[in-house]
Each structure stands twice: as structure tokens, then as C-alpha cells.
Short mmCIF file of C-alpha atoms in Angstrom, two decimals:
data_model
loop_
_atom_site.label_atom_id
_atom_site.label_comp_id
_atom_site.label_asym_id
_atom_site.label_seq_id
_atom_site.Cartn_x
_atom_site.Cartn_y
_atom_site.Cartn_z
CA MET A 1 -7.10 -68.21 -1.79
CA LYS A 2 -9.18 -66.15 -4.23
CA VAL A 3 -8.40 -62.55 -4.52
CA VAL A 4 -11.97 -61.57 -3.73
CA ASP A 5 -11.81 -63.91 -0.58
CA PHE A 6 -8.60 -62.41 0.27
CA LEU A 7 -9.89 -58.81 0.37
CA LYS A 8 -13.14 -59.83 2.33
CA HIS A 9 -10.91 -61.44 4.87
CA LYS A 10 -8.73 -58.14 5.24
CA ARG A 11 -11.70 -56.27 5.60
CA GLU A 12 -13.10 -58.26 8.15
CA TYR A 13 -9.95 -58.34 9.96
CA LEU A 14 -9.48 -54.53 9.70
CA ALA A 15 -13.12 -54.05 10.88
CA LYS A 16 -12.07 -55.98 14.15
CA HIS A 17 -8.59 -54.35 14.43
CA PRO A 18 -8.57 -50.65 13.53
CA PHE A 19 -5.50 -49.56 11.90
CA GLU A 20 -4.11 -46.53 13.73
CA LEU A 21 -1.44 -44.83 11.57
CA LYS A 22 0.28 -42.95 14.62
CA ASP A 23 0.97 -46.42 16.21
CA TRP A 24 3.40 -47.12 13.56
CA MET A 25 4.89 -43.55 13.89
CA SER A 26 8.17 -42.75 15.91
CA PRO A 27 7.53 -40.34 19.12
CA THR A 28 8.85 -37.36 17.07
CA ILE A 29 6.75 -37.94 13.82
CA LYS A 30 3.66 -38.89 16.17
CA ASP A 31 3.89 -35.38 17.64
CA TYR A 32 4.00 -33.63 14.41
CA TRP A 33 1.16 -35.68 13.10
CA ILE A 34 -0.91 -34.89 15.95
CA GLU A 35 -0.18 -30.89 15.68
CA PHE A 36 -1.13 -31.23 12.08
CA LEU A 37 -4.48 -32.98 12.70
CA ASN A 38 -5.40 -30.19 15.41
CA LYS A 39 -4.54 -27.32 12.87
CA ALA A 40 -6.81 -29.22 10.35
CA ASN A 41 -9.44 -29.48 12.93
CA ASN A 42 -9.18 -25.77 13.68
CA ILE A 43 -9.18 -24.64 10.01
CA HIS A 44 -12.52 -26.79 9.60
CA ILE A 45 -14.15 -25.46 12.85
CA ILE A 46 -13.30 -21.73 11.61
CA SER A 47 -14.72 -22.44 8.18
CA TRP A 48 -17.72 -23.79 9.66
CA VAL A 49 -18.33 -20.77 12.01
CA LYS A 50 -17.79 -18.37 9.12
CA GLU A 51 -20.13 -20.18 6.95
CA HIS A 52 -22.85 -20.76 9.44
CA LYS A 53 -22.51 -17.90 12.25
CA ARG A 54 -25.13 -19.17 14.45
CA THR A 55 -26.00 -18.04 17.94
CA ALA A 56 -26.81 -20.06 20.96
CA ASN A 57 -30.47 -20.32 20.12
CA GLY A 58 -29.89 -21.39 16.70
CA GLN A 59 -30.63 -17.92 15.20
CA GLN A 60 -28.79 -16.23 12.45
CA ASN A 61 -26.45 -13.54 13.57
CA GLU A 62 -27.69 -9.96 12.39
CA VAL A 63 -25.23 -8.25 10.12
CA VAL A 64 -23.92 -5.12 11.93
CA GLN A 65 -24.34 -2.19 9.53
CA PRO A 66 -21.67 0.59 9.51
CA GLU A 67 -22.82 3.73 10.77
CA PRO A 68 -23.24 6.29 8.01
CA ILE A 69 -20.73 9.24 7.83
CA GLU A 70 -22.09 12.63 8.36
CA MET A 71 -20.55 15.54 6.71
CA ASN A 72 -20.84 19.09 7.17
CA LEU A 73 -21.34 21.56 4.64
CA ASP A 74 -17.74 22.11 3.74
CA THR A 75 -16.99 18.46 3.44
CA GLN A 76 -19.97 17.73 1.40
CA ALA A 77 -18.96 20.50 -1.23
CA VAL A 78 -15.51 19.12 -1.49
CA PHE A 79 -16.98 15.74 -1.73
CA GLU A 80 -19.11 16.52 -4.64
CA GLU A 81 -16.78 18.50 -6.28
CA LEU A 82 -14.34 15.79 -6.33
CA THR A 83 -16.62 12.89 -7.01
CA ALA A 84 -17.70 14.48 -10.20
CA ARG A 85 -13.89 14.77 -11.43
CA LEU A 86 -12.99 11.16 -10.64
CA GLY A 87 -10.29 9.97 -13.09
CA GLU A 88 -9.24 13.51 -14.22
CA GLU A 89 -6.22 15.32 -13.60
CA ILE A 90 -7.01 17.70 -10.77
CA HIS A 91 -3.72 19.68 -10.29
CA VAL A 92 -0.58 20.57 -12.19
CA GLY A 93 2.20 22.15 -9.54
CA ASP A 94 4.43 24.96 -10.12
CA TRP A 95 8.15 24.18 -11.14
CA ALA A 96 10.96 23.54 -8.32
CA MET A 97 14.49 23.57 -9.00
CA MET A 98 16.22 20.56 -7.78
CA ASP A 99 19.77 21.93 -7.27
CA GLN A 100 22.73 20.45 -5.72
CA GLU A 101 22.88 22.40 -2.65
CA ARG A 102 19.12 20.83 -1.87
CA ILE A 103 20.73 17.31 -2.85
CA ASN A 104 23.57 17.97 -0.48
CA ASN A 105 21.61 18.86 2.17
CA PHE A 106 18.95 16.06 1.99
CA GLY A 107 21.97 13.58 1.87
CA ALA A 108 23.70 15.44 4.93
CA VAL A 109 20.06 14.74 7.06
CA THR A 110 19.69 11.23 5.70
CA GLU A 111 23.45 10.42 5.99
CA ASP A 112 23.30 9.25 2.30
CA MET A 113 26.19 10.90 0.93
CA GLN A 114 27.07 8.80 -2.03
CA TRP A 115 29.21 10.23 -4.63
CA ILE A 116 26.27 9.82 -7.32
CA HIS A 117 24.17 12.45 -5.53
CA THR A 118 26.85 14.74 -3.93
CA ASP A 119 30.28 14.69 -5.75
CA PRO A 120 29.89 16.41 -9.27
CA GLU A 121 33.42 15.97 -10.43
CA ARG A 122 33.49 12.35 -9.90
CA ALA A 123 29.77 12.05 -11.32
CA SER A 124 31.11 13.70 -14.67
CA ALA A 125 33.82 11.14 -14.98
CA GLU A 126 32.24 7.95 -13.68
CA SER A 127 28.58 8.03 -13.74
CA PRO A 128 26.52 6.98 -16.57
CA PHE A 129 24.47 10.32 -16.22
CA LYS A 130 27.45 12.56 -16.15
CA THR A 131 26.34 14.57 -13.56
CA PRO A 132 24.93 13.99 -9.82
CA ILE A 133 21.40 12.88 -9.52
CA ALA A 134 18.89 13.44 -6.62
CA HIS A 135 18.09 10.69 -4.21
CA GLY A 136 14.66 8.92 -5.09
CA PHE A 137 13.42 9.72 -1.67
CA LEU A 138 14.20 13.36 -1.73
CA THR A 139 11.95 13.62 -4.92
CA LEU A 140 9.30 11.68 -2.87
CA SER A 141 9.64 13.88 0.01
CA MET A 142 8.84 16.89 -1.81
CA LEU A 143 5.30 15.63 -2.82
CA SER A 144 3.50 17.86 -0.10
CA LYS A 145 5.28 20.89 -1.86
CA LEU A 146 4.87 19.82 -5.37
CA THR A 147 1.30 19.12 -4.79
CA ASP A 148 0.36 22.11 -3.05
CA ASN A 149 -1.23 20.45 -0.07
CA VAL A 150 0.86 22.34 2.51
CA GLY A 151 3.08 25.80 2.88
CA SER A 152 1.34 27.17 -0.48
CA ASP A 153 -0.55 30.52 -0.79
CA ASN A 154 -2.62 28.26 -3.30
CA LEU A 155 -3.42 25.49 -1.43
CA LEU A 156 -5.46 22.64 -3.47
CA PHE A 157 -8.01 22.20 -0.81
CA PRO A 158 -8.37 25.81 1.05
CA THR A 159 -11.11 25.20 2.97
CA ALA A 160 -9.65 21.99 4.99
CA LYS A 161 -8.53 23.03 8.38
CA MET A 162 -5.75 20.34 8.38
CA THR A 163 -4.22 18.14 5.81
CA VAL A 164 -2.55 14.66 7.00
CA ASN A 165 -0.34 12.51 5.01
CA TYR A 166 -1.76 9.21 5.32
CA GLY A 167 0.75 7.19 3.32
CA LEU A 168 1.69 5.58 -0.12
CA ASN A 169 0.14 2.61 -1.94
CA LYS A 170 3.03 2.28 -4.47
CA VAL A 171 5.84 4.21 -5.44
CA ARG A 172 8.42 4.07 -8.44
CA PHE A 173 11.37 6.12 -9.65
CA PRO A 174 11.33 5.45 -13.35
CA TYR A 175 13.95 7.89 -14.39
CA PRO A 176 16.83 9.88 -12.10
CA VAL A 177 16.32 13.43 -11.38
CA LYS A 178 19.68 15.23 -12.35
CA ALA A 179 21.05 18.16 -10.33
CA GLY A 180 20.07 21.55 -11.83
CA LYS A 181 16.68 20.35 -13.33
CA ARG A 182 13.26 21.41 -12.60
CA ILE A 183 10.48 19.29 -11.62
CA ARG A 184 6.74 19.56 -10.86
CA ALA A 185 3.63 17.34 -10.11
CA ARG A 186 0.86 16.11 -11.93
CA SER A 187 -2.19 14.63 -9.97
CA THR A 188 -5.02 12.45 -11.33
CA LEU A 189 -7.81 11.68 -8.70
CA MET A 190 -8.43 8.16 -8.05
CA SER A 191 -10.85 7.90 -5.25
CA VAL A 192 -12.52 9.93 -2.45
CA THR A 193 -14.14 8.32 0.54
CA PRO A 194 -16.09 10.29 3.48
CA ILE A 195 -14.26 9.38 7.07
CA LYS A 196 -14.98 10.89 10.26
CA ARG A 197 -14.88 14.46 10.27
CA GLY A 198 -13.22 14.68 6.66
CA LEU A 199 -12.29 12.94 3.46
CA GLU A 200 -9.48 10.49 2.42
CA ILE A 201 -8.39 11.00 -1.14
CA GLU A 202 -6.07 8.78 -3.23
CA THR A 203 -4.12 10.43 -6.21
CA GLU A 204 -1.65 9.01 -8.84
CA VAL A 205 0.92 11.69 -8.73
CA LYS A 206 3.82 11.93 -11.57
CA VAL A 207 6.75 14.06 -10.92
CA GLU A 208 7.56 15.49 -14.33
CA ILE A 209 11.16 16.35 -15.12
CA GLU A 210 11.60 19.53 -17.34
CA LYS A 211 12.48 18.61 -21.03
CA CYS A 212 12.62 14.66 -20.18
CA ARG A 213 9.70 12.27 -21.43
CA ARG A 214 9.83 10.05 -18.45
CA PRO A 215 8.90 11.04 -15.02
CA GLY A 216 11.21 11.18 -11.97
CA CYS A 217 8.84 9.31 -9.59
CA VAL A 218 5.13 7.85 -9.88
CA ALA A 219 3.57 7.47 -6.51
CA VAL A 220 -0.11 6.53 -5.27
CA SER A 221 -0.56 9.18 -2.42
CA VAL A 222 -3.07 8.91 0.09
CA ILE A 223 -4.03 12.03 2.32
CA ARG A 224 -6.85 12.99 4.50
CA LEU A 225 -8.64 16.25 4.66
CA TYR A 226 -10.15 17.41 7.99
CA PHE A 227 -12.92 20.03 8.19
#
């Protein structure tokens, strides 16, 4: 039989006797195969729905537009001021002392009393820094004070009724803060977004160590101001 005739014969045979892959599978593999096909079909259906988004009568769904944010006078004033300063350094805080007492108190509260933080004698003998260093999270926890967002006579946003720490998008500790060093924060404005009854502000905060080229902490801070 010629090759052409053989292929023609097989094609006719397969047309009369459809081949089902699952018929050749063991029961366990067959279950996995059926589950795979169901997931594939679901993904296809979801993709189709996203692309077409039709209602039952065949009409295109209307895109729901978000309601505009209404700002009061105080909010509007701060928003306009900050929008004009995007990308600029908007704050340099006062120096704060990172002394051993502060480090010990933080270690006691957080139950992190590692000798590299709390034992000056051992740190002097064994640590590469030759002195205790502050916990990275201690430096981070001081951002509210260092950025004058709370507890200051010179608040950065004095017209806001309330300032809420909304979180951090990125945190790094490039260099340890040694006990006895002073630190301060420098804040660069990254974005300002109107929200209900206020503003969401994103800043890059660098914690500067006195007489040190590298910062002790770099964090992208997100706060919300309510007016």
C-alpha cells in the first residue's frame, strides 16, 4: 500500500471511529485531564466575557464612571500647594538622638534584646561596628516624629484635623544607625491624590545619619490627611 493510500485509509477510519484521548488514560490521570479541561474552558469563558461584556439584550454595558471627589477649601488649598511641588523635597526634620536608652527600651517592648543592640561591652569587642546599633524597626517607628506628622509644634500639615499612617510601599535599611548618633528625616513628595474627606500623600523618606554619607533608612511612606 502506498503512503498516500495508507494516510487516506487512516483518515477515513478516524472519521468513523473518533479517537478519545481520555479512553486510553487510567482513572486517576483521566480525572486530572478532565479538571484541566474544565479550568481551560473557564479561563476561556472569563476571557470572552471580559472582552465582550454584553448584556442579555445584546447591548454594550455602560462603563461606570467614578464619582468625582469634592474637596472643601482647606483640602483644595493643600492639594494645589502640594501638586505644584511634586518631585521636590518638602520637609527636613529636626535632629533626634538615637541613644542607648531609647534602643534598650525598644528592645524590651519588642522582645528583641540581641547583644548587637543592647550590650555595649560585647558590641565593642565582637561587632564590626564596635558599638551597639539601633534596630531597623526602631528607626522606622520614628518616622512619624521625624517627619513632623504628629506630636510637634511645627506640624507639616497644620490644617489637617487628623493624620493617619496608611502604610509603606517600600522599606530599606542601607546603613546601621549606631548608638549615640543623631538622625533626621528628609521627605520628597511623590504623589498627592484626593480621597473622600481628604488627601492621600506618598513621600520618599530618607533618614539621614549625622556625619554619614549613607542613610539609615529609606521608605516610601503613605499617609492620609483628613480635613
